PDB file of C-alpha atoms in Angstrom:
ATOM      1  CA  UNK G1422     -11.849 -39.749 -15.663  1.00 49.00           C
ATOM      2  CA  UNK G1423      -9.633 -41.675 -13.177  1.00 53.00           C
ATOM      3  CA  UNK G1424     -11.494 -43.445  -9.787  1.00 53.00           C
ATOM      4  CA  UNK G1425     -10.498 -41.845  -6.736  1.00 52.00           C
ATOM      5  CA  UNK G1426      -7.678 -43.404  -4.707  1.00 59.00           C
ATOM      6  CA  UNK G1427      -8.849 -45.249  -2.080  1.00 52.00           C
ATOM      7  CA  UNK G1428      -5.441 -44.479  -0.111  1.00 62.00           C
ATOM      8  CA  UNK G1429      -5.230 -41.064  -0.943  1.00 71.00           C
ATOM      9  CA  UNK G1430      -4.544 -38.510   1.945  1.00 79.00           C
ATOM     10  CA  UNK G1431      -2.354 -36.117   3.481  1.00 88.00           C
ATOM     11  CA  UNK G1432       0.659 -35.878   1.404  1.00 92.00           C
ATOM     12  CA  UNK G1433       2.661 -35.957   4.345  1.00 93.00           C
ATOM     13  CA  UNK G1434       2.411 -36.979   8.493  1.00 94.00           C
ATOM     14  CA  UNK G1435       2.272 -34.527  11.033  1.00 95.00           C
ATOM     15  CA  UNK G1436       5.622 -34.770  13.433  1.00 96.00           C
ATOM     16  CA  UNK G1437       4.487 -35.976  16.590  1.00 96.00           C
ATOM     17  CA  UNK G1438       4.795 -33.934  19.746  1.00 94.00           C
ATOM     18  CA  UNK G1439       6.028 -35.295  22.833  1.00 96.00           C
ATOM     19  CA  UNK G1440       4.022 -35.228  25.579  1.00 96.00           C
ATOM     20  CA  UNK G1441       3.037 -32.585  28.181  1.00 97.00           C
ATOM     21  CA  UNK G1442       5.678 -33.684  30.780  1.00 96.00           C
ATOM     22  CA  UNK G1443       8.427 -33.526  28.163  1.00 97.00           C
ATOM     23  CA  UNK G1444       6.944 -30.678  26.985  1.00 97.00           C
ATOM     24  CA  UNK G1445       7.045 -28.981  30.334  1.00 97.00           C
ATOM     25  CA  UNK G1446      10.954 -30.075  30.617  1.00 97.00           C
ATOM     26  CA  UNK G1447      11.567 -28.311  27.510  1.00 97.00           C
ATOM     27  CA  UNK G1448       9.739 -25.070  28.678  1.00 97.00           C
ATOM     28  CA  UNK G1449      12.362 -25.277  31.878  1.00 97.00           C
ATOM     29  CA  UNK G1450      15.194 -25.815  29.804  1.00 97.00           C
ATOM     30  CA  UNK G1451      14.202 -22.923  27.605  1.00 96.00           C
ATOM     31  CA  UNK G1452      14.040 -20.545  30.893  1.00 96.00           C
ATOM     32  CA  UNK G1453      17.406 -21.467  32.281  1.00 96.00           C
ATOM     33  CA  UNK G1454      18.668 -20.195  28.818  1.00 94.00           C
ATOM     34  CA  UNK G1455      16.493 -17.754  28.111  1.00 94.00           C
ATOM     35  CA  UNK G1456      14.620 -16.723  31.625  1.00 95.00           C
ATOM     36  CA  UNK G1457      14.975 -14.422  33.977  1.00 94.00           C
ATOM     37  CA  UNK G1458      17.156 -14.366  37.002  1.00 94.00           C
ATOM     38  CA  UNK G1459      14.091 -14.989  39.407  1.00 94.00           C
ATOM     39  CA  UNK G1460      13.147 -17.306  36.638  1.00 95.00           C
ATOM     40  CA  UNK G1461      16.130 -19.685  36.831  1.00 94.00           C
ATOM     41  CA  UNK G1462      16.452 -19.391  40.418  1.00 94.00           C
ATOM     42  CA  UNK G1463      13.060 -20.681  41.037  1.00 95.00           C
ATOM     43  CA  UNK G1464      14.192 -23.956  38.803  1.00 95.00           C
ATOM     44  CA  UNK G1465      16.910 -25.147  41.211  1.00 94.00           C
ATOM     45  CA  UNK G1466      20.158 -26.849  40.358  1.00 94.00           C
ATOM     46  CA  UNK G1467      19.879 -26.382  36.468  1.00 95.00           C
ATOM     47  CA  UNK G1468      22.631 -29.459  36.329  1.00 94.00           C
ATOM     48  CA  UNK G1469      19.537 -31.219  37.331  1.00 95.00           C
ATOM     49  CA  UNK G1470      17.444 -30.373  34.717  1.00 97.00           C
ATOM     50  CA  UNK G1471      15.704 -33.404  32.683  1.00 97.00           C
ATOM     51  CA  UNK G1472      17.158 -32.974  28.907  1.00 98.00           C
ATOM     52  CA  UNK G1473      15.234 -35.027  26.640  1.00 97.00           C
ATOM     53  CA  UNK G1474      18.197 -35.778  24.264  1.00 98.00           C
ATOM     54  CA  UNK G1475      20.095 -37.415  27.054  1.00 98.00           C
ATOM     55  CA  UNK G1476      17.709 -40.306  28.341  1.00 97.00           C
ATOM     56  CA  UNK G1477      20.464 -40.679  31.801  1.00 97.00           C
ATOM     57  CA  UNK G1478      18.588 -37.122  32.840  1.00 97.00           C
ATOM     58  CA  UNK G1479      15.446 -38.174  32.668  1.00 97.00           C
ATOM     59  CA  UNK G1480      14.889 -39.820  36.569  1.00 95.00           C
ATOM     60  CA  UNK G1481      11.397 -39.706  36.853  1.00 96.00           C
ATOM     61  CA  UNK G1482       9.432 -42.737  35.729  1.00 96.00           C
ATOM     62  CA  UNK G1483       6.548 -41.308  34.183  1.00 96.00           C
ATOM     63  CA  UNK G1484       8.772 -38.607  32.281  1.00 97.00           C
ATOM     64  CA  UNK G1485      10.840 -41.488  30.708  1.00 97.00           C
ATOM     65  CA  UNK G1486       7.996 -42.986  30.158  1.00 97.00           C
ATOM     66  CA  UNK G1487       6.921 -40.462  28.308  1.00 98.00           C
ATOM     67  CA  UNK G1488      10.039 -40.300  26.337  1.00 98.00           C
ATOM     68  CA  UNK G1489       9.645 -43.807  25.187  1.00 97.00           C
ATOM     69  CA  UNK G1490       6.732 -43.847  23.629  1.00 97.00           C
ATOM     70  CA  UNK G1491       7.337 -40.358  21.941  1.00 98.00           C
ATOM     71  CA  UNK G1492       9.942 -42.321  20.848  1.00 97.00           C
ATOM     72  CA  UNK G1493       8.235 -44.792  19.068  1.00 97.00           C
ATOM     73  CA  UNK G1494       6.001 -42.558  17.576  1.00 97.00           C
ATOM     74  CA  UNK G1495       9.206 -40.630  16.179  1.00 97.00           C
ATOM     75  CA  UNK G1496      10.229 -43.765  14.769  1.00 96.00           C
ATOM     76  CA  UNK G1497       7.265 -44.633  13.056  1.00 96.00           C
ATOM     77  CA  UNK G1498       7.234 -41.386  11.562  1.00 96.00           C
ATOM     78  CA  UNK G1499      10.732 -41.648  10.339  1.00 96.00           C
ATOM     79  CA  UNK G1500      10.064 -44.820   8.632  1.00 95.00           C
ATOM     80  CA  UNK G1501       7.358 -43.502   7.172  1.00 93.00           C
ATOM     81  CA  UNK G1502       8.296 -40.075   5.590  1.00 95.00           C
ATOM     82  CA  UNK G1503      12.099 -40.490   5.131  1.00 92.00           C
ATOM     83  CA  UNK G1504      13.160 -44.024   4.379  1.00 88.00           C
ATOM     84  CA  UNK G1505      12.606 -45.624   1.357  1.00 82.00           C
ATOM     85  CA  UNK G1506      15.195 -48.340   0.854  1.00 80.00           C
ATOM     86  CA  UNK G1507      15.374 -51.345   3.761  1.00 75.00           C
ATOM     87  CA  UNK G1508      18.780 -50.792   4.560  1.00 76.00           C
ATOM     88  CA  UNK G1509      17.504 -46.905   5.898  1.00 81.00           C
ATOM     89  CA  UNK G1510      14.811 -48.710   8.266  1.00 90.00           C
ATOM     90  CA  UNK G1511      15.375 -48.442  11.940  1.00 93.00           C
ATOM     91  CA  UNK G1512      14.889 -51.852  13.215  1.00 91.00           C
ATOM     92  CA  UNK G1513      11.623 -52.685  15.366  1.00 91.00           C
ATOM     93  CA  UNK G1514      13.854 -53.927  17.866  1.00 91.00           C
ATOM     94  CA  UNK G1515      15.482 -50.446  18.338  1.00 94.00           C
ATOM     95  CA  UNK G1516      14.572 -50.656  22.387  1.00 94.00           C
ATOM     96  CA  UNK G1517      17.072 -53.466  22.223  1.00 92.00           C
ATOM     97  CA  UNK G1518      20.004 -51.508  20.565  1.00 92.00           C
ATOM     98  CA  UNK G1519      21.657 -48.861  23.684  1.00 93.00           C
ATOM     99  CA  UNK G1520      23.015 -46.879  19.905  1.00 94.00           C
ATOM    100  CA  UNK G1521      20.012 -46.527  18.954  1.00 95.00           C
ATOM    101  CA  UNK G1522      18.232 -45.028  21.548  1.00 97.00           C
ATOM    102  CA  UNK G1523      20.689 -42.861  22.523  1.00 97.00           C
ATOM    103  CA  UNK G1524      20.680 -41.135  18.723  1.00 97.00           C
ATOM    104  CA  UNK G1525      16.894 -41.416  18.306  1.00 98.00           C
ATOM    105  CA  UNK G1526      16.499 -39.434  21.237  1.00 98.00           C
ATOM    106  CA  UNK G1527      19.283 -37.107  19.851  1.00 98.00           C
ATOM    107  CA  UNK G1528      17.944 -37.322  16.076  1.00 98.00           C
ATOM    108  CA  UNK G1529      14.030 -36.262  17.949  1.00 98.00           C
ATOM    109  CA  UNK G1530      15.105 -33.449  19.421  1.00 98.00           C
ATOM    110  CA  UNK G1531      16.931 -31.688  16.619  1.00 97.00           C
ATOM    111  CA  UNK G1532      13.733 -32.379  14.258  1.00 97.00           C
ATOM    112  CA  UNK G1533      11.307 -30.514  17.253  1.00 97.00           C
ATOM    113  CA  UNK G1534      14.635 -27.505  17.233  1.00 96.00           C
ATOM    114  CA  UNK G1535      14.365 -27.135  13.700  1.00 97.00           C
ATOM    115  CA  UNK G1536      10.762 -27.313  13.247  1.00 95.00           C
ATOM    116  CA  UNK G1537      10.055 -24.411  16.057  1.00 95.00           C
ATOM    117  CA  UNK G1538      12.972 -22.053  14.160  1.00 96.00           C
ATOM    118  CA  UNK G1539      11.413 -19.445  12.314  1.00 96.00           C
ATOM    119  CA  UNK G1540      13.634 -19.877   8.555  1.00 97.00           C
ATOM    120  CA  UNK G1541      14.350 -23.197   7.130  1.00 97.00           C
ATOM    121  CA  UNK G1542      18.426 -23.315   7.428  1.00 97.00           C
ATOM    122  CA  UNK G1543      18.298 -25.298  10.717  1.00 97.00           C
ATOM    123  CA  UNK G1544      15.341 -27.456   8.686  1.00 97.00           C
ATOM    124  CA  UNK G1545      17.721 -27.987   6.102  1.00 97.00           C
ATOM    125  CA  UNK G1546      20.788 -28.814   8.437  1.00 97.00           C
ATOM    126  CA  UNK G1547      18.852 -31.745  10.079  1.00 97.00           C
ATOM    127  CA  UNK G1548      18.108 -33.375   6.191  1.00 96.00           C
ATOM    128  CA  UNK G1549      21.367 -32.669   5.205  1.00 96.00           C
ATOM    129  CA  UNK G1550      23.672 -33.698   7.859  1.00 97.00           C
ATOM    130  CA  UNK G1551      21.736 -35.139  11.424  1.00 97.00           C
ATOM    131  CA  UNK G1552      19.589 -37.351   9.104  1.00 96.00           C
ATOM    132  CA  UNK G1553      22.034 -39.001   6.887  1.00 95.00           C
ATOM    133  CA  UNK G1554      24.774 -39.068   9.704  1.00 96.00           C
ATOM    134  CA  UNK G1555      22.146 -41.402  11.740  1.00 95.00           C
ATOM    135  CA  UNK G1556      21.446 -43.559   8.654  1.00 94.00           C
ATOM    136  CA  UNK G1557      24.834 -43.823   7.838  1.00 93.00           C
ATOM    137  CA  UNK G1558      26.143 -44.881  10.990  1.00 93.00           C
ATOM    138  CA  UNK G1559      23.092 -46.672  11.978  1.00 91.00           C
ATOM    139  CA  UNK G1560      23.870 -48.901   8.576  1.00 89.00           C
ATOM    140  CA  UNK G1561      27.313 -49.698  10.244  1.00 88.00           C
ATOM    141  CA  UNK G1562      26.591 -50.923  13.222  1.00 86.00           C
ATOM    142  CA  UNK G1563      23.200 -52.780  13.228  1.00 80.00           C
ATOM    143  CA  UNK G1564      23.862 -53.780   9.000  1.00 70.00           C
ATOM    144  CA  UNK G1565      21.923 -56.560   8.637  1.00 64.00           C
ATOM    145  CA  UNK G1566      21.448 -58.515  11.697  1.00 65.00           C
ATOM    146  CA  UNK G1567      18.092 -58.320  12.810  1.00 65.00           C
ATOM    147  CA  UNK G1568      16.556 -58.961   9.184  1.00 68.00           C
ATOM    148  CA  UNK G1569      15.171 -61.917  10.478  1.00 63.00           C
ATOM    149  CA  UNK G1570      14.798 -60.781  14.359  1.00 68.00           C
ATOM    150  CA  UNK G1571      16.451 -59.134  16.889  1.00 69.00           C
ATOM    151  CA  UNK G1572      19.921 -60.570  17.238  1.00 63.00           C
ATOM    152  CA  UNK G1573      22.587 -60.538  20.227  1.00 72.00           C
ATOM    153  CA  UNK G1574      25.400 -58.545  20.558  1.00 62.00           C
ATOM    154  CA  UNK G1575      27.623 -59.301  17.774  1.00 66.00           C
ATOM    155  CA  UNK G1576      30.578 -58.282  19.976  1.00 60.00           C
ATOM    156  CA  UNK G1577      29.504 -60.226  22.917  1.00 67.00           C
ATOM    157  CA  UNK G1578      32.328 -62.759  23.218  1.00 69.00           C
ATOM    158  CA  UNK G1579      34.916 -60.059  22.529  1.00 72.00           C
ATOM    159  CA  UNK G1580      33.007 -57.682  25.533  1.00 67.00           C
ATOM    160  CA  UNK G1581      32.623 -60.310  27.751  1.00 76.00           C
ATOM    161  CA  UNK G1582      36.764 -60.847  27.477  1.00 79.00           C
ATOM    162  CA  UNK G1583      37.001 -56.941  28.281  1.00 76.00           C
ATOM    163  CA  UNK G1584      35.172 -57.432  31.425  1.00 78.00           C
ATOM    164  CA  UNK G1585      36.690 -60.650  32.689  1.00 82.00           C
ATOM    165  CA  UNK G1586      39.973 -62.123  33.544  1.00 85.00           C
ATOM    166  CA  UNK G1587      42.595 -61.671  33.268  1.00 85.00           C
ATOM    167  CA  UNK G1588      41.942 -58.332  31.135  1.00 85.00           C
ATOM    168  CA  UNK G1589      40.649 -56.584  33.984  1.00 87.00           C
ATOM    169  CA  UNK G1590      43.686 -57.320  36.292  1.00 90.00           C
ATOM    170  CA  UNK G1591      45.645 -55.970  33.269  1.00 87.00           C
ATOM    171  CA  UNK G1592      44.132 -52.976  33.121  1.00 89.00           C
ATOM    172  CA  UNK G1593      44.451 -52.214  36.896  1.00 89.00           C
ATOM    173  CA  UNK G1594      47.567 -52.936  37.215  1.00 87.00           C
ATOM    174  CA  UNK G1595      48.475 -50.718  33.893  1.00 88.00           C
ATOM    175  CA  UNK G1596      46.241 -47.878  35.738  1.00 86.00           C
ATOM    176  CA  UNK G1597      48.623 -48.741  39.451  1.00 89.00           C
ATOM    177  CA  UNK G1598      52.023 -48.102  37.411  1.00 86.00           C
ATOM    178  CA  UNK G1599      51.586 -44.988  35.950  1.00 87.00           C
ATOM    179  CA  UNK G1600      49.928 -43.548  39.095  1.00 89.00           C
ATOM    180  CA  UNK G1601      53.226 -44.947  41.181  1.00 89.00           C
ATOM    181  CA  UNK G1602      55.450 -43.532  37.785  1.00 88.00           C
ATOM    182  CA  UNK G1603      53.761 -40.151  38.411  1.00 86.00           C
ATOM    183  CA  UNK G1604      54.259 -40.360  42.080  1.00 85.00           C
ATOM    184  CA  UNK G1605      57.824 -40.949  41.940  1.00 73.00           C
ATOM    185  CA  UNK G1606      58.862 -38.076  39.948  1.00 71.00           C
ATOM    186  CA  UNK G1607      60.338 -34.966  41.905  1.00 70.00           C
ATOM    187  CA  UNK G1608      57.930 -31.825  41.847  1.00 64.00           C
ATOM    188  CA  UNK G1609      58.638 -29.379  39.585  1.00 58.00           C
ATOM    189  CA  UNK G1610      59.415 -25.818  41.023  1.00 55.00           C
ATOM    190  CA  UNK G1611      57.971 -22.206  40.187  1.00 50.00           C
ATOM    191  CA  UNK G1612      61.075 -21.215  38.480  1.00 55.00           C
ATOM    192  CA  UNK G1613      61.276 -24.505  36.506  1.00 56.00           C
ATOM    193  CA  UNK G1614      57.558 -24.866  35.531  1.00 55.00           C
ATOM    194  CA  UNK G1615      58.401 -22.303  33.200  1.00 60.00           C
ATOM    195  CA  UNK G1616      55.520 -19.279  31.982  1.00 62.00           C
ATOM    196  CA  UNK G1617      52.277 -19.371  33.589  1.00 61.00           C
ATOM    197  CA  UNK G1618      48.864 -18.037  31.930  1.00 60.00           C
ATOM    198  CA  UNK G1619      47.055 -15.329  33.396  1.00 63.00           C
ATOM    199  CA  UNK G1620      43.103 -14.686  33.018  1.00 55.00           C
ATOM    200  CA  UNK G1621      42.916 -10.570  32.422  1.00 55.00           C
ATOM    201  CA  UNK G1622      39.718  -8.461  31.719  1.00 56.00           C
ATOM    202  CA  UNK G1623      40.745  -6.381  29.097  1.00 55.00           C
ATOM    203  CA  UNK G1624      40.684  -3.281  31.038  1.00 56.00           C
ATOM    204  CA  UNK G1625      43.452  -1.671  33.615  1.00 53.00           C
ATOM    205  CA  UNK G1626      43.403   1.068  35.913  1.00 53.00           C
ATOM    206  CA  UNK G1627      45.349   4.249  35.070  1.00 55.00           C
ATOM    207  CA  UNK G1628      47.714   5.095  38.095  1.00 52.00           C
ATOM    208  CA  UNK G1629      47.598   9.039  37.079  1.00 56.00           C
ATOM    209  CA  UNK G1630      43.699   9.287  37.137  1.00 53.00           C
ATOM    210  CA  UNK G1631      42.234   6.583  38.839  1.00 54.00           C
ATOM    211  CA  UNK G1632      39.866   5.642  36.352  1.00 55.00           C
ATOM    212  CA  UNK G1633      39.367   2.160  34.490  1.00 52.00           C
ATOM    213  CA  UNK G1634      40.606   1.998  30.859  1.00 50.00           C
ATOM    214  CA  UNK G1635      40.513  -0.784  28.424  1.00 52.00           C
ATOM    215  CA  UNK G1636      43.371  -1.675  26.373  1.00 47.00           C
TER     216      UNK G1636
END
């Protein structure tokens, strides 16, 4: 009979949760889709909402805080249970890549969708498409750059000509002649502007009987 492993157990790691302030942002976000009208009311602007896939929403230190390191532990996971070739790895410099953390964050939030469905098909649309999608494009960008370390922006000396001169005059003054193009053209009249759309309801009002009708 074979010794025990001394590595063996679970077969897999659990997904990690995020924490209870993003938790408590999802719970909003899942009233002003699925509350009541009181419900939503009482949550303000919903424009304002914090959205965990989008890091710009998040304005509250401790909540992207909070983000961060569920983040990380995201990240670990992923490298653990889903990547087996180095070329899948996300980088341990991924705070460093702007991509990255966008799509993490993205990538994060799909996994904690499709684990709370109740079938599999939204499971199985996150391994089959959202998963590979990331790893593909995630191959492309950062390839192999930071093998040995976390390396600068590739693309630096190219960006730093977008943002300089005389590229940015260029631009501008691109920008100032179709806006004085635009301005110089005559208006164009009801009759000529040709067919407008209307918005209709579906429904009209019968002149005999007065009552609402669809048609």
């Amino acid at each position: 009979m074979s010794s025990p492993d001394p590595t063996s157990g679970p077969m897999v790691a659990t997904f990690p949760h995020p924490g209870r302030q993003l938790e408590q942002a999802y719970r909003e976000l899942d009233l002003a889709l699925n509350g009541t009208d009181e419900q939503r009311k009482a949550l303000g602007s919903l424009r304002t909402l914090p959205r965990p896939w989008d890091p710009d929403s998040l304005t509250r230190p401790q909540l992207r805080r909070e983000l961060w390191d569920w983040l990380e532990a995201f990240t670990i996971w992923l490298n653990s249970e889903y990547v087996w070739d180095v070329a899948g790895v996300v980088p341990y410099c991924w705070p460093q890549h702007p991509h990255l953390v966008r799509e993490l964050a993205v990538l994060a939030d799909q996994r904690r969708r499709a684990a709370l469905a109740l079938g599999s098909d939204a499971l199985e649309e996150w391994h089959r498409y959202a998963l590979l999608a990331f790893i593909d494009r995630m191959r492309q960008r950062v390839k192999d750059h930071c093998e040995d370390g976390h390396q600068q922006l590739p693309a630096k000396g190219r960006h730093s000509r977008h943002l300089g001169e005389p590229a940015t005059t260029q631009r501008v003054h691109a920008f100032d002649r179709d806006v004085a193009a635009h301005q110089s053209r005559p208006a164009a009249s009801e009759d000529s502007a040709g067919p407008r759309l209307r918005v209709v309801d579906g429904q009209t009002i019968d002149t005999g009987t007065g009552e609402i009708v669809d048609y």
